[in-house]
Amino acid sequence: MEIRQQKHSNKIRFAFGEEALDYSLEDSSGSRSYSVPYTDISRDRQTLVERNQWLGNVGMLWLLLGAGLTAFSFMGDGGPRVSVWFWVGAACYAAYRYRTTRFTIVPTDKGNLCVIDDADGQRILAEIESRRAQQFRSEYDFMPEGDSPEQHRARFKWLHKEGVLSDDEFRQRMATVDALDPARVEQGVLESGMRLN
């Protein structure tokens, strides 16, 4: 499955493989690409608003130049008039303020994934989360022989914290561990015996 996004100078490609996401980004500053396993993708989400800094700088420069020329025209014989550079600067600065690209930033071990905030962006984030949970489940959602009940509990707590197990699934896993834990079983027998007496 592949999803591509494009806005202004940003071209982003997400290719969803079985075990890893192939990511590439091309923008005005260059390009980069890498492949990252789903388990190396963080649950953290950050936001970024990108603006064209060149438009902002040129707009301010032309606004100042236009304001200076307009002020200078007050001293001339032709009467006051607004310089064309003022309007050009205002247009550039308005484009800088309103021509933005919003991203959701998803950290990974290899770098940040930039997802443009649009309808496809929500699909991409949902697909990443789904495949991430699926890979965590296939690699870690089991009870290895030889591990202690405390190790099993720690494993399931970690999976729950990573968003892989729902609250109900987490409770079910913990109940299974408790049922197999001899210390817990013995404690339960003692408690039920005390209630009977």
XYZ file of C-alpha atoms in Angstrom:
197
model
C 0.000 0.000 0.000
C 1.326 3.441 -0.907
C 0.051 6.949 -0.121
C 1.566 10.111 -1.569
C 1.065 13.654 -0.319
C 1.936 16.948 -1.965
C 1.499 20.530 -0.863
C 3.493 23.517 -2.131
C 7.116 22.299 -2.413
C 6.593 19.236 -0.184
C 6.298 15.805 -1.817
C 5.997 12.893 0.619
C 5.676 9.160 -0.045
C 4.609 6.487 2.459
C 5.001 2.867 1.285
C 3.579 0.438 3.853
C 5.439 -2.882 3.805
C 4.826 -5.978 5.908
C 7.336 -5.078 8.632
C 8.604 -1.586 7.786
C 7.499 1.781 6.443
C 9.443 3.202 3.476
C 9.383 6.988 3.776
C 10.663 9.687 1.442
C 10.372 13.475 1.582
C 11.347 16.006 -1.063
C 11.092 19.740 -0.417
C 12.824 22.985 -1.366
C 15.788 22.217 0.905
C 16.517 18.738 -0.512
C 15.328 15.186 -0.069
C 15.686 12.249 2.298
C 14.397 8.709 2.489
C 14.678 5.728 4.800
C 12.938 2.564 5.901
C 11.841 2.163 9.526
C 10.296 -0.866 11.297
C 6.869 -0.114 12.753
C 8.087 -0.941 16.274
C 10.649 1.904 15.984
C 7.892 4.480 15.419
C 6.967 6.485 18.513
C 3.441 7.156 19.763
C 4.368 10.805 20.350
C 2.808 13.354 18.039
C 4.003 16.918 17.491
C 2.773 19.677 15.204
C 4.688 21.954 12.846
C 3.489 24.898 10.769
C 5.788 25.617 7.835
C 5.913 29.019 6.187
C 8.055 30.315 3.331
C 10.617 32.412 5.235
C 11.887 34.001 2.024
C 8.445 35.524 1.356
C 8.332 36.868 4.918
C 11.783 38.469 4.711
C 11.254 39.965 1.235
C 7.774 41.149 2.210
C 9.103 43.005 5.253
C 11.959 44.524 3.228
C 9.598 45.772 0.512
C 7.096 47.022 3.097
C 9.834 49.104 4.730
C 11.091 50.342 1.352
C 7.517 51.207 0.298
C 6.822 52.988 3.601
C 10.042 55.017 3.201
C 9.244 55.993 -0.396
C 5.658 56.850 0.595
C 6.926 59.090 3.418
C 9.426 60.679 1.038
C 6.597 61.473 -1.422
C 5.017 63.770 1.209
C 7.975 66.120 0.746
C 7.788 66.185 -3.048
C 5.880 68.548 -5.311
C 3.646 65.851 -6.822
C 1.740 65.277 -3.587
C 1.598 62.216 -1.389
C 1.150 58.827 -2.996
C 1.614 55.259 -1.791
C 4.619 53.520 -3.314
C 4.018 50.396 -5.403
C 6.690 48.656 -3.289
C 4.439 48.996 -0.259
C 1.686 46.996 -2.015
C 4.147 44.399 -3.335
C 5.595 43.998 0.177
C 2.103 43.709 1.688
C 1.182 41.005 -0.843
C 4.377 39.019 -0.135
C 3.921 39.276 3.629
C 0.255 38.209 3.355
C 1.348 35.183 1.297
C 3.930 34.378 3.981
C 1.279 34.513 6.727
C -1.453 32.541 4.939
C 0.415 30.151 2.611
C 1.239 27.582 5.262
C 1.652 23.827 5.468
C 0.619 22.076 8.682
C 2.342 18.830 9.593
C 1.961 16.167 12.235
C 5.465 15.064 13.222
C 5.917 11.401 14.193
C 9.336 10.664 15.763
C 11.178 7.462 14.831
C 14.623 6.048 15.569
C 15.785 7.160 12.103
C 14.235 10.638 11.980
C 10.897 12.394 11.990
C 8.037 11.389 9.717
C 6.277 14.512 8.399
C 2.590 13.908 7.669
C 0.689 16.754 6.002
C -2.529 17.528 7.899
C -5.231 16.695 5.358
C -7.665 13.819 4.698
C -4.824 11.544 3.568
C -2.856 12.540 6.662
C -5.470 11.011 8.936
C -5.440 7.793 6.859
C -1.632 7.652 7.072
C -1.583 8.118 10.859
C -4.291 5.467 11.318
C -2.401 3.019 9.064
C 0.874 3.623 10.927
C -0.840 3.041 14.283
C -2.593 -0.108 13.060
C 0.554 -1.663 11.586
C 2.611 -0.631 14.604
C 0.175 -2.363 16.977
C 0.070 -5.440 14.728
C 3.879 -5.730 14.691
C 4.128 -5.244 18.466
C 1.503 -7.967 18.957
C 3.285 -10.454 16.696
C 6.653 -9.833 18.371
C 5.740 -9.342 22.049
C 2.137 -10.379 22.848
C 2.844 -13.831 24.290
C 4.092 -15.434 27.491
C 7.586 -16.900 26.972
C 8.299 -20.113 28.825
C 10.760 -19.610 31.636
C 9.724 -16.008 32.308
C 8.439 -15.264 35.772
C 4.905 -13.935 36.364
C 6.451 -10.546 37.150
C 8.191 -10.535 33.768
C 4.882 -11.404 32.084
C 3.162 -8.569 33.964
C 5.909 -6.117 32.995
C 5.616 -7.177 29.336
C 1.833 -6.647 29.249
C 2.077 -3.331 31.134
C 4.581 -2.137 28.530
C 2.318 -3.252 25.643
C -0.629 -1.468 27.274
C 1.443 1.704 27.703
C 2.472 1.517 24.023
C -1.211 1.466 23.047
C -1.058 -2.076 21.675
C -3.423 -3.611 24.249
C -6.776 -2.039 25.075
C -7.838 -1.765 28.731
C -9.985 -4.908 28.405
C -7.208 -6.883 26.708
C -4.767 -5.766 29.378
C -7.108 -6.937 32.166
C -7.554 -10.303 30.412
C -3.770 -10.786 30.077
C -3.218 -9.890 33.736
C -5.970 -12.297 34.847
C -4.292 -15.061 32.813
C -0.931 -14.313 34.454
C -2.562 -14.259 37.910
C -4.219 -17.631 37.230
C -0.844 -19.158 36.345
C 1.056 -17.550 39.234
C 1.379 -20.160 42.064
C 1.857 -17.410 44.675
C -1.358 -15.679 43.585
C -3.286 -18.965 43.407
C -2.101 -19.900 46.924
C -2.980 -16.429 48.224
C -6.463 -16.721 46.675
C -7.005 -20.116 48.316
C -5.961 -18.712 51.697
C -8.235 -15.674 51.309
C -11.226 -17.836 50.332
C -10.520 -20.153 53.308
C -10.489 -17.162 55.652
C -13.830 -15.985 54.254
C -15.349 -19.441 54.860
C -14.212 -19.406 58.489
